[in-house]
């Protein structure tokens, strides 16, 4: 018995190769969605894809670095040329342990690129297709760290705060 009905819907899920993203991709597929997984880890996404397809559901893997707009745009436009883009789940993200003093600039930049810019890139690529179709939903994955800030998760907390603010800025 389905938890909810996504039959006829197309869902793009970032970071669907493991963890929460894998659970979302699997659940959406089990509930009828055509699932497109955007993931930078080819081995992980292939494992998720195999599990979904072995269960008799539809999913397609796309090896994409969400921090690179052109990669995201190419994949999203390709999906949009074949089917509607009904759902975007911005789940891709990375973590880092460190205070403001111990966080290196390279770590800060890496977290910002994936956790903030990656979400922006996916939203920017999907919104024109959703507006043209007159429908669509975007789910941005956040964290309690967005509003409480965690001392030894300085850069991660900052990125999740940005995701929260970005979400508020585009919500209707």
mmCIF file with all atom_site columns, C-alpha atoms in Angstrom:
data_model
loop_
_atom_site.group_PDB
_atom_site.id
_atom_site.type_symbol
_atom_site.label_atom_id
_atom_site.label_alt_id
_atom_site.label_comp_id
_atom_site.label_asym_id
_atom_site.label_entity_id
_atom_site.label_seq_id
_atom_site.pdbx_PDB_ins_code
_atom_site.Cartn_x
_atom_site.Cartn_y
_atom_site.Cartn_z
_atom_site.occupancy
_atom_site.B_iso_or_equiv
_atom_site.pdbx_formal_charge
_atom_site.auth_seq_id
_atom_site.auth_comp_id
_atom_site.auth_asym_id
_atom_site.auth_atom_id
_atom_site.pdbx_PDB_model_num
ATOM 1   C CA . UNK A 1 1   ? 0.000  0.000  0.000   1.00 0.00 ? 1   UNK A CA 1
ATOM 2   C CA . UNK A 1 2   ? 1.402  3.385  -1.040  1.00 0.00 ? 2   UNK A CA 1
ATOM 3   C CA . UNK A 1 3   ? 2.148  5.991  1.619   1.00 0.00 ? 3   UNK A CA 1
ATOM 4   C CA . UNK A 1 4   ? 1.192  8.721  -0.853  1.00 0.00 ? 4   UNK A CA 1
ATOM 5   C CA . UNK A 1 5   ? 0.618  8.906  -4.590  1.00 0.00 ? 5   UNK A CA 1
ATOM 6   C CA . UNK A 1 6   ? 3.288  10.296 -6.903  1.00 0.00 ? 6   UNK A CA 1
ATOM 7   C CA . UNK A 1 7   ? 2.121  8.399  -9.993  1.00 0.00 ? 7   UNK A CA 1
ATOM 8   C CA . UNK A 1 8   ? 2.805  10.467 -13.090 1.00 0.00 ? 8   UNK A CA 1
ATOM 9   C CA . UNK A 1 9   ? 5.158  12.822 -11.224 1.00 0.00 ? 9   UNK A CA 1
ATOM 10  C CA . UNK A 1 10  ? 8.827  13.371 -11.968 1.00 0.00 ? 10  UNK A CA 1
ATOM 11  C CA . UNK A 1 11  ? 11.127 13.991 -9.037  1.00 0.00 ? 11  UNK A CA 1
ATOM 12  C CA . UNK A 1 12  ? 14.712 15.224 -9.097  1.00 0.00 ? 12  UNK A CA 1
ATOM 13  C CA . UNK A 1 13  ? 16.566 14.299 -5.935  1.00 0.00 ? 13  UNK A CA 1
ATOM 14  C CA . UNK A 1 14  ? 20.081 15.532 -5.276  1.00 0.00 ? 14  UNK A CA 1
ATOM 15  C CA . UNK A 1 15  ? 22.448 13.512 -3.132  1.00 0.00 ? 15  UNK A CA 1
ATOM 16  C CA . UNK A 1 16  ? 20.358 10.386 -3.571  1.00 0.00 ? 16  UNK A CA 1
ATOM 17  C CA . UNK A 1 17  ? 23.260 7.984  -3.455  1.00 0.00 ? 17  UNK A CA 1
ATOM 18  C CA . UNK A 1 18  ? 23.176 7.493  0.302   1.00 0.00 ? 18  UNK A CA 1
ATOM 19  C CA . UNK A 1 19  ? 21.545 8.412  3.586   1.00 0.00 ? 19  UNK A CA 1
ATOM 20  C CA . UNK A 1 20  ? 18.458 10.607 3.614   1.00 0.00 ? 20  UNK A CA 1
ATOM 21  C CA . UNK A 1 21  ? 18.613 11.200 -0.152  1.00 0.00 ? 21  UNK A CA 1
ATOM 22  C CA . UNK A 1 22  ? 18.627 7.473  -0.842  1.00 0.00 ? 22  UNK A CA 1
ATOM 23  C CA . UNK A 1 23  ? 15.618 7.012  1.459   1.00 0.00 ? 23  UNK A CA 1
ATOM 24  C CA . UNK A 1 24  ? 13.765 9.840  -0.299  1.00 0.00 ? 24  UNK A CA 1
ATOM 25  C CA . UNK A 1 25  ? 14.576 8.487  -3.774  1.00 0.00 ? 25  UNK A CA 1
ATOM 26  C CA . UNK A 1 26  ? 13.487 4.984  -2.796  1.00 0.00 ? 26  UNK A CA 1
ATOM 27  C CA . UNK A 1 27  ? 10.272 6.166  -1.121  1.00 0.00 ? 27  UNK A CA 1
ATOM 28  C CA . UNK A 1 28  ? 9.333  8.438  -4.023  1.00 0.00 ? 28  UNK A CA 1
ATOM 29  C CA . UNK A 1 29  ? 9.943  5.612  -6.523  1.00 0.00 ? 29  UNK A CA 1
ATOM 30  C CA . UNK A 1 30  ? 7.909  3.161  -4.437  1.00 0.00 ? 30  UNK A CA 1
ATOM 31  C CA . UNK A 1 31  ? 5.064  5.667  -4.487  1.00 0.00 ? 31  UNK A CA 1
ATOM 32  C CA . UNK A 1 32  ? 4.994  6.002  -8.263  1.00 0.00 ? 32  UNK A CA 1
ATOM 33  C CA . UNK A 1 33  ? 7.366  8.847  -9.130  1.00 0.00 ? 33  UNK A CA 1
ATOM 34  C CA . UNK A 1 34  ? 9.786  8.786  -12.018 1.00 0.00 ? 34  UNK A CA 1
ATOM 35  C CA . UNK A 1 35  ? 12.937 9.476  -9.983  1.00 0.00 ? 35  UNK A CA 1
ATOM 36  C CA . UNK A 1 36  ? 16.040 11.215 -11.281 1.00 0.00 ? 36  UNK A CA 1
ATOM 37  C CA . UNK A 1 37  ? 18.948 11.095 -8.863  1.00 0.00 ? 37  UNK A CA 1
ATOM 38  C CA . UNK A 1 38  ? 21.655 13.746 -9.183  1.00 0.00 ? 38  UNK A CA 1
ATOM 39  C CA . UNK A 1 39  ? 24.761 12.525 -7.382  1.00 0.00 ? 39  UNK A CA 1
ATOM 40  C CA . UNK A 1 40  ? 28.520 13.071 -7.642  1.00 0.00 ? 40  UNK A CA 1
ATOM 41  C CA . UNK A 1 41  ? 29.417 9.626  -6.267  1.00 0.00 ? 41  UNK A CA 1
ATOM 42  C CA . UNK A 1 42  ? 28.855 7.299  -9.222  1.00 0.00 ? 42  UNK A CA 1
ATOM 43  C CA . UNK A 1 43  ? 29.290 4.099  -7.201  1.00 0.00 ? 43  UNK A CA 1
ATOM 44  C CA . UNK A 1 44  ? 26.785 5.178  -4.547  1.00 0.00 ? 44  UNK A CA 1
ATOM 45  C CA . UNK A 1 45  ? 24.171 6.327  -7.046  1.00 0.00 ? 45  UNK A CA 1
ATOM 46  C CA . UNK A 1 46  ? 24.495 3.114  -9.048  1.00 0.00 ? 46  UNK A CA 1
ATOM 47  C CA . UNK A 1 47  ? 23.887 1.078  -5.899  1.00 0.00 ? 47  UNK A CA 1
ATOM 48  C CA . UNK A 1 48  ? 20.768 3.121  -5.098  1.00 0.00 ? 48  UNK A CA 1
ATOM 49  C CA . UNK A 1 49  ? 19.593 2.837  -8.700  1.00 0.00 ? 49  UNK A CA 1
ATOM 50  C CA . UNK A 1 50  ? 20.053 -0.930 -8.704  1.00 0.00 ? 50  UNK A CA 1
ATOM 51  C CA . UNK A 1 51  ? 18.106 -1.330 -5.465  1.00 0.00 ? 51  UNK A CA 1
ATOM 52  C CA . UNK A 1 52  ? 15.214 0.785  -6.747  1.00 0.00 ? 52  UNK A CA 1
ATOM 53  C CA . UNK A 1 53  ? 15.076 -0.982 -10.116 1.00 0.00 ? 53  UNK A CA 1
ATOM 54  C CA . UNK A 1 54  ? 15.432 -4.433 -8.527  1.00 0.00 ? 54  UNK A CA 1
ATOM 55  C CA . UNK A 1 55  ? 12.286 -3.631 -6.539  1.00 0.00 ? 55  UNK A CA 1
ATOM 56  C CA . UNK A 1 56  ? 10.468 -2.941 -9.818  1.00 0.00 ? 56  UNK A CA 1
ATOM 57  C CA . UNK A 1 57  ? 10.430 0.840  -9.692  1.00 0.00 ? 57  UNK A CA 1
ATOM 58  C CA . UNK A 1 58  ? 11.721 3.527  -12.054 1.00 0.00 ? 58  UNK A CA 1
ATOM 59  C CA . UNK A 1 59  ? 14.829 5.600  -11.398 1.00 0.00 ? 59  UNK A CA 1
ATOM 60  C CA . UNK A 1 60  ? 17.567 7.176  -13.480 1.00 0.00 ? 60  UNK A CA 1
ATOM 61  C CA . UNK A 1 61  ? 21.011 8.176  -12.221 1.00 0.00 ? 61  UNK A CA 1
ATOM 62  C CA . UNK A 1 62  ? 22.865 11.300 -13.330 1.00 0.00 ? 62  UNK A CA 1
ATOM 63  C CA . UNK A 1 63  ? 26.475 11.863 -12.281 1.00 0.00 ? 63  UNK A CA 1
ATOM 64  C CA . UNK A 1 64  ? 26.445 15.584 -11.469 1.00 0.00 ? 64  UNK A CA 1
ATOM 65  C CA . UNK A 1 65  ? 28.412 18.000 -9.304  1.00 0.00 ? 65  UNK A CA 1
ATOM 66  C CA . UNK A 1 66  ? 25.625 20.287 -8.058  1.00 0.00 ? 66  UNK A CA 1
ATOM 67  C CA . UNK A 1 67  ? 28.144 23.070 -7.414  1.00 0.00 ? 67  UNK A CA 1
ATOM 68  C CA . UNK A 1 68  ? 28.623 23.365 -11.201 1.00 0.00 ? 68  UNK A CA 1
ATOM 69  C CA . UNK A 1 69  ? 25.674 25.213 -12.730 1.00 0.00 ? 69  UNK A CA 1
ATOM 70  C CA . UNK A 1 70  ? 26.306 24.098 -16.328 1.00 0.00 ? 70  UNK A CA 1
ATOM 71  C CA . UNK A 1 71  ? 26.264 20.419 -15.283 1.00 0.00 ? 71  UNK A CA 1
ATOM 72  C CA . UNK A 1 72  ? 23.020 20.905 -13.356 1.00 0.00 ? 72  UNK A CA 1
ATOM 73  C CA . UNK A 1 73  ? 21.413 22.909 -16.163 1.00 0.00 ? 73  UNK A CA 1
ATOM 74  C CA . UNK A 1 74  ? 22.322 20.337 -18.832 1.00 0.00 ? 74  UNK A CA 1
ATOM 75  C CA . UNK A 1 75  ? 20.826 17.474 -16.825 1.00 0.00 ? 75  UNK A CA 1
ATOM 76  C CA . UNK A 1 76  ? 17.695 19.362 -15.756 1.00 0.00 ? 76  UNK A CA 1
ATOM 77  C CA . UNK A 1 77  ? 17.006 20.589 -19.288 1.00 0.00 ? 77  UNK A CA 1
ATOM 78  C CA . UNK A 1 78  ? 17.483 17.041 -20.578 1.00 0.00 ? 78  UNK A CA 1
ATOM 79  C CA . UNK A 1 79  ? 14.970 15.735 -18.064 1.00 0.00 ? 79  UNK A CA 1
ATOM 80  C CA . UNK A 1 80  ? 12.606 18.614 -18.833 1.00 0.00 ? 80  UNK A CA 1
ATOM 81  C CA . UNK A 1 81  ? 12.725 17.891 -22.554 1.00 0.00 ? 81  UNK A CA 1
ATOM 82  C CA . UNK A 1 82  ? 11.360 14.376 -21.895 1.00 0.00 ? 82  UNK A CA 1
ATOM 83  C CA . UNK A 1 83  ? 8.978  14.882 -18.966 1.00 0.00 ? 83  UNK A CA 1
ATOM 84  C CA . UNK A 1 84  ? 7.712  17.514 -16.556 1.00 0.00 ? 84  UNK A CA 1
ATOM 85  C CA . UNK A 1 85  ? 9.767  18.413 -13.505 1.00 0.00 ? 85  UNK A CA 1
ATOM 86  C CA . UNK A 1 86  ? 7.220  18.216 -10.711 1.00 0.00 ? 86  UNK A CA 1
ATOM 87  C CA . UNK A 1 87  ? 9.410  17.882 -7.623  1.00 0.00 ? 87  UNK A CA 1
ATOM 88  C CA . UNK A 1 88  ? 12.904 18.996 -6.708  1.00 0.00 ? 88  UNK A CA 1
ATOM 89  C CA . UNK A 1 89  ? 14.392 17.717 -3.466  1.00 0.00 ? 89  UNK A CA 1
ATOM 90  C CA . UNK A 1 90  ? 17.607 19.588 -2.697  1.00 0.00 ? 90  UNK A CA 1
ATOM 91  C CA . UNK A 1 91  ? 19.243 17.079 -0.403  1.00 0.00 ? 91  UNK A CA 1
ATOM 92  C CA . UNK A 1 92  ? 22.905 17.041 -1.498  1.00 0.00 ? 92  UNK A CA 1
ATOM 93  C CA . UNK A 1 93  ? 25.122 18.306 1.258   1.00 0.00 ? 93  UNK A CA 1
ATOM 94  C CA . UNK A 1 94  ? 28.377 17.780 3.051   1.00 0.00 ? 94  UNK A CA 1
ATOM 95  C CA . UNK A 1 95  ? 29.409 18.261 6.669   1.00 0.00 ? 95  UNK A CA 1
ATOM 96  C CA . UNK A 1 96  ? 32.531 19.539 8.387   1.00 0.00 ? 96  UNK A CA 1
ATOM 97  C CA . UNK A 1 97  ? 33.743 19.546 11.970  1.00 0.00 ? 97  UNK A CA 1
ATOM 98  C CA . UNK A 1 98  ? 35.472 22.747 12.994  1.00 0.00 ? 98  UNK A CA 1
ATOM 99  C CA . UNK A 1 99  ? 35.102 26.043 14.828  1.00 0.00 ? 99  UNK A CA 1
ATOM 100 C CA . UNK A 1 100 ? 35.521 29.414 13.135  1.00 0.00 ? 100 UNK A CA 1
ATOM 101 C CA . UNK A 1 101 ? 39.162 29.362 14.226  1.00 0.00 ? 101 UNK A CA 1
ATOM 102 C CA . UNK A 1 102 ? 39.969 25.862 13.002  1.00 0.00 ? 102 UNK A CA 1
ATOM 103 C CA . UNK A 1 103 ? 38.010 25.951 9.731   1.00 0.00 ? 103 UNK A CA 1
ATOM 104 C CA . UNK A 1 104 ? 40.268 26.456 6.725   1.00 0.00 ? 104 UNK A CA 1
ATOM 105 C CA . UNK A 1 105 ? 39.168 28.658 3.848   1.00 0.00 ? 105 UNK A CA 1
ATOM 106 C CA . UNK A 1 106 ? 39.203 25.655 1.492   1.00 0.00 ? 106 UNK A CA 1
ATOM 107 C CA . UNK A 1 107 ? 36.807 23.763 3.781   1.00 0.00 ? 107 UNK A CA 1
ATOM 108 C CA . UNK A 1 108 ? 34.532 26.803 4.028   1.00 0.00 ? 108 UNK A CA 1
ATOM 109 C CA . UNK A 1 109 ? 34.518 27.211 0.240   1.00 0.00 ? 109 UNK A CA 1
ATOM 110 C CA . UNK A 1 110 ? 33.800 23.498 -0.322  1.00 0.00 ? 110 UNK A CA 1
ATOM 111 C CA . UNK A 1 111 ? 30.809 23.540 2.057   1.00 0.00 ? 111 UNK A CA 1
ATOM 112 C CA . UNK A 1 112 ? 29.455 26.748 0.553   1.00 0.00 ? 112 UNK A CA 1
ATOM 113 C CA . UNK A 1 113 ? 29.834 25.367 -3.000  1.00 0.00 ? 113 UNK A CA 1
ATOM 114 C CA . UNK A 1 114 ? 27.851 22.202 -2.320  1.00 0.00 ? 114 UNK A CA 1
ATOM 115 C CA . UNK A 1 115 ? 25.441 23.158 0.477   1.00 0.00 ? 115 UNK A CA 1
ATOM 116 C CA . UNK A 1 116 ? 24.471 26.655 -0.697  1.00 0.00 ? 116 UNK A CA 1
ATOM 117 C CA . UNK A 1 117 ? 25.492 27.118 -4.318  1.00 0.00 ? 117 UNK A CA 1
ATOM 118 C CA . UNK A 1 118 ? 24.353 23.582 -5.162  1.00 0.00 ? 118 UNK A CA 1
ATOM 119 C CA . UNK A 1 119 ? 20.845 24.319 -3.925  1.00 0.00 ? 119 UNK A CA 1
ATOM 120 C CA . UNK A 1 120 ? 20.806 27.654 -5.746  1.00 0.00 ? 120 UNK A CA 1
ATOM 121 C CA . UNK A 1 121 ? 21.964 25.974 -8.985  1.00 0.00 ? 121 UNK A CA 1
ATOM 122 C CA . UNK A 1 122 ? 19.239 23.325 -8.836  1.00 0.00 ? 122 UNK A CA 1
ATOM 123 C CA . UNK A 1 123 ? 16.502 25.839 -8.022  1.00 0.00 ? 123 UNK A CA 1
ATOM 124 C CA . UNK A 1 124 ? 17.661 28.168 -10.791 1.00 0.00 ? 124 UNK A CA 1
ATOM 125 C CA . UNK A 1 125 ? 17.661 25.313 -13.317 1.00 0.00 ? 125 UNK A CA 1
ATOM 126 C CA . UNK A 1 126 ? 14.241 23.926 -12.298 1.00 0.00 ? 126 UNK A CA 1
ATOM 127 C CA . UNK A 1 127 ? 12.130 27.055 -11.737 1.00 0.00 ? 127 UNK A CA 1
ATOM 128 C CA . UNK A 1 128 ? 11.770 28.004 -15.439 1.00 0.00 ? 128 UNK A CA 1
ATOM 129 C CA . UNK A 1 129 ? 10.453 24.504 -16.222 1.00 0.00 ? 129 UNK A CA 1
ATOM 130 C CA . UNK A 1 130 ? 8.071  24.577 -13.267 1.00 0.00 ? 130 UNK A CA 1
ATOM 131 C CA . UNK A 1 131 ? 6.812  28.053 -14.131 1.00 0.00 ? 131 UNK A CA 1
ATOM 132 C CA . UNK A 1 132 ? 6.243  27.038 -17.757 1.00 0.00 ? 132 UNK A CA 1
ATOM 133 C CA . UNK A 1 133 ? 4.240  24.005 -16.583 1.00 0.00 ? 133 UNK A CA 1
ATOM 134 C CA . UNK A 1 134 ? 2.382  26.073 -13.989 1.00 0.00 ? 134 UNK A CA 1
ATOM 135 C CA . UNK A 1 135 ? 3.251  23.589 -11.240 1.00 0.00 ? 135 UNK A CA 1
ATOM 136 C CA . UNK A 1 136 ? 6.029  22.182 -9.144  1.00 0.00 ? 136 UNK A CA 1
ATOM 137 C CA . UNK A 1 137 ? 7.337  21.884 -5.612  1.00 0.00 ? 137 UNK A CA 1
ATOM 138 C CA . UNK A 1 138 ? 10.802 22.423 -4.210  1.00 0.00 ? 138 UNK A CA 1
ATOM 139 C CA . UNK A 1 139 ? 11.966 20.892 -0.938  1.00 0.00 ? 139 UNK A CA 1
ATOM 140 C CA . UNK A 1 140 ? 15.244 22.177 0.490   1.00 0.00 ? 140 UNK A CA 1
ATOM 141 C CA . UNK A 1 141 ? 16.785 20.022 3.183   1.00 0.00 ? 141 UNK A CA 1
ATOM 142 C CA . UNK A 1 142 ? 17.924 22.013 6.184   1.00 0.00 ? 142 UNK A CA 1
ATOM 143 C CA . UNK A 1 143 ? 19.061 21.331 9.699   1.00 0.00 ? 143 UNK A CA 1
ATOM 144 C CA . UNK A 1 144 ? 18.433 22.522 13.220  1.00 0.00 ? 144 UNK A CA 1
ATOM 145 C CA . UNK A 1 145 ? 21.973 23.904 12.862  1.00 0.00 ? 145 UNK A CA 1
ATOM 146 C CA . UNK A 1 146 ? 20.438 26.623 10.676  1.00 0.00 ? 146 UNK A CA 1
ATOM 147 C CA . UNK A 1 147 ? 18.792 28.319 13.617  1.00 0.00 ? 147 UNK A CA 1
ATOM 148 C CA . UNK A 1 148 ? 20.854 27.318 16.658  1.00 0.00 ? 148 UNK A CA 1
ATOM 149 C CA . UNK A 1 149 ? 24.387 27.310 15.251  1.00 0.00 ? 149 UNK A CA 1
ATOM 150 C CA . UNK A 1 150 ? 26.725 24.612 16.469  1.00 0.00 ? 150 UNK A CA 1
ATOM 151 C CA . UNK A 1 151 ? 30.142 25.800 17.637  1.00 0.00 ? 151 UNK A CA 1
ATOM 152 C CA . UNK A 1 152 ? 32.170 22.902 16.244  1.00 0.00 ? 152 UNK A CA 1
ATOM 153 C CA . UNK A 1 153 ? 30.088 22.817 13.064  1.00 0.00 ? 153 UNK A CA 1
ATOM 154 C CA . UNK A 1 154 ? 30.679 26.468 12.188  1.00 0.00 ? 154 UNK A CA 1
ATOM 155 C CA . UNK A 1 155 ? 30.756 26.212 8.381   1.00 0.00 ? 155 UNK A CA 1
ATOM 156 C CA . UNK A 1 156 ? 27.993 23.601 8.251   1.00 0.00 ? 156 UNK A CA 1
ATOM 157 C CA . UNK A 1 157 ? 25.730 25.737 10.468  1.00 0.00 ? 157 UNK A CA 1
ATOM 158 C CA . UNK A 1 158 ? 26.412 28.764 8.268   1.00 0.00 ? 158 UNK A CA 1
ATOM 159 C CA . UNK A 1 159 ? 25.462 26.880 5.113   1.00 0.00 ? 159 UNK A CA 1
ATOM 160 C CA . UNK A 1 160 ? 22.248 25.536 6.607   1.00 0.00 ? 160 UNK A CA 1
ATOM 161 C CA . UNK A 1 161 ? 21.343 29.043 7.785   1.00 0.00 ? 161 UNK A CA 1
ATOM 162 C CA . UNK A 1 162 ? 21.786 30.193 4.194   1.00 0.00 ? 162 UNK A CA 1
ATOM 163 C CA . UNK A 1 163 ? 19.545 27.360 2.983   1.00 0.00 ? 163 UNK A CA 1
ATOM 164 C CA . UNK A 1 164 ? 16.837 28.406 5.437   1.00 0.00 ? 164 UNK A CA 1
ATOM 165 C CA . UNK A 1 165 ? 17.034 32.033 4.354   1.00 0.00 ? 165 UNK A CA 1
ATOM 166 C CA . UNK A 1 166 ? 17.051 31.038 0.664   1.00 0.00 ? 166 UNK A CA 1
ATOM 167 C CA . UNK A 1 167 ? 13.966 28.905 1.223   1.00 0.00 ? 167 UNK A CA 1
ATOM 168 C CA . UNK A 1 168 ? 12.108 31.748 2.932   1.00 0.00 ? 168 UNK A CA 1
ATOM 169 C CA . UNK A 1 169 ? 13.116 34.081 0.121   1.00 0.00 ? 169 UNK A CA 1
ATOM 170 C CA . UNK A 1 170 ? 11.482 31.986 -2.608  1.00 0.00 ? 170 UNK A CA 1
ATOM 171 C CA . UNK A 1 171 ? 8.552  30.475 -0.726  1.00 0.00 ? 171 UNK A CA 1
ATOM 172 C CA . UNK A 1 172 ? 5.043  31.420 -1.791  1.00 0.00 ? 172 UNK A CA 1
#
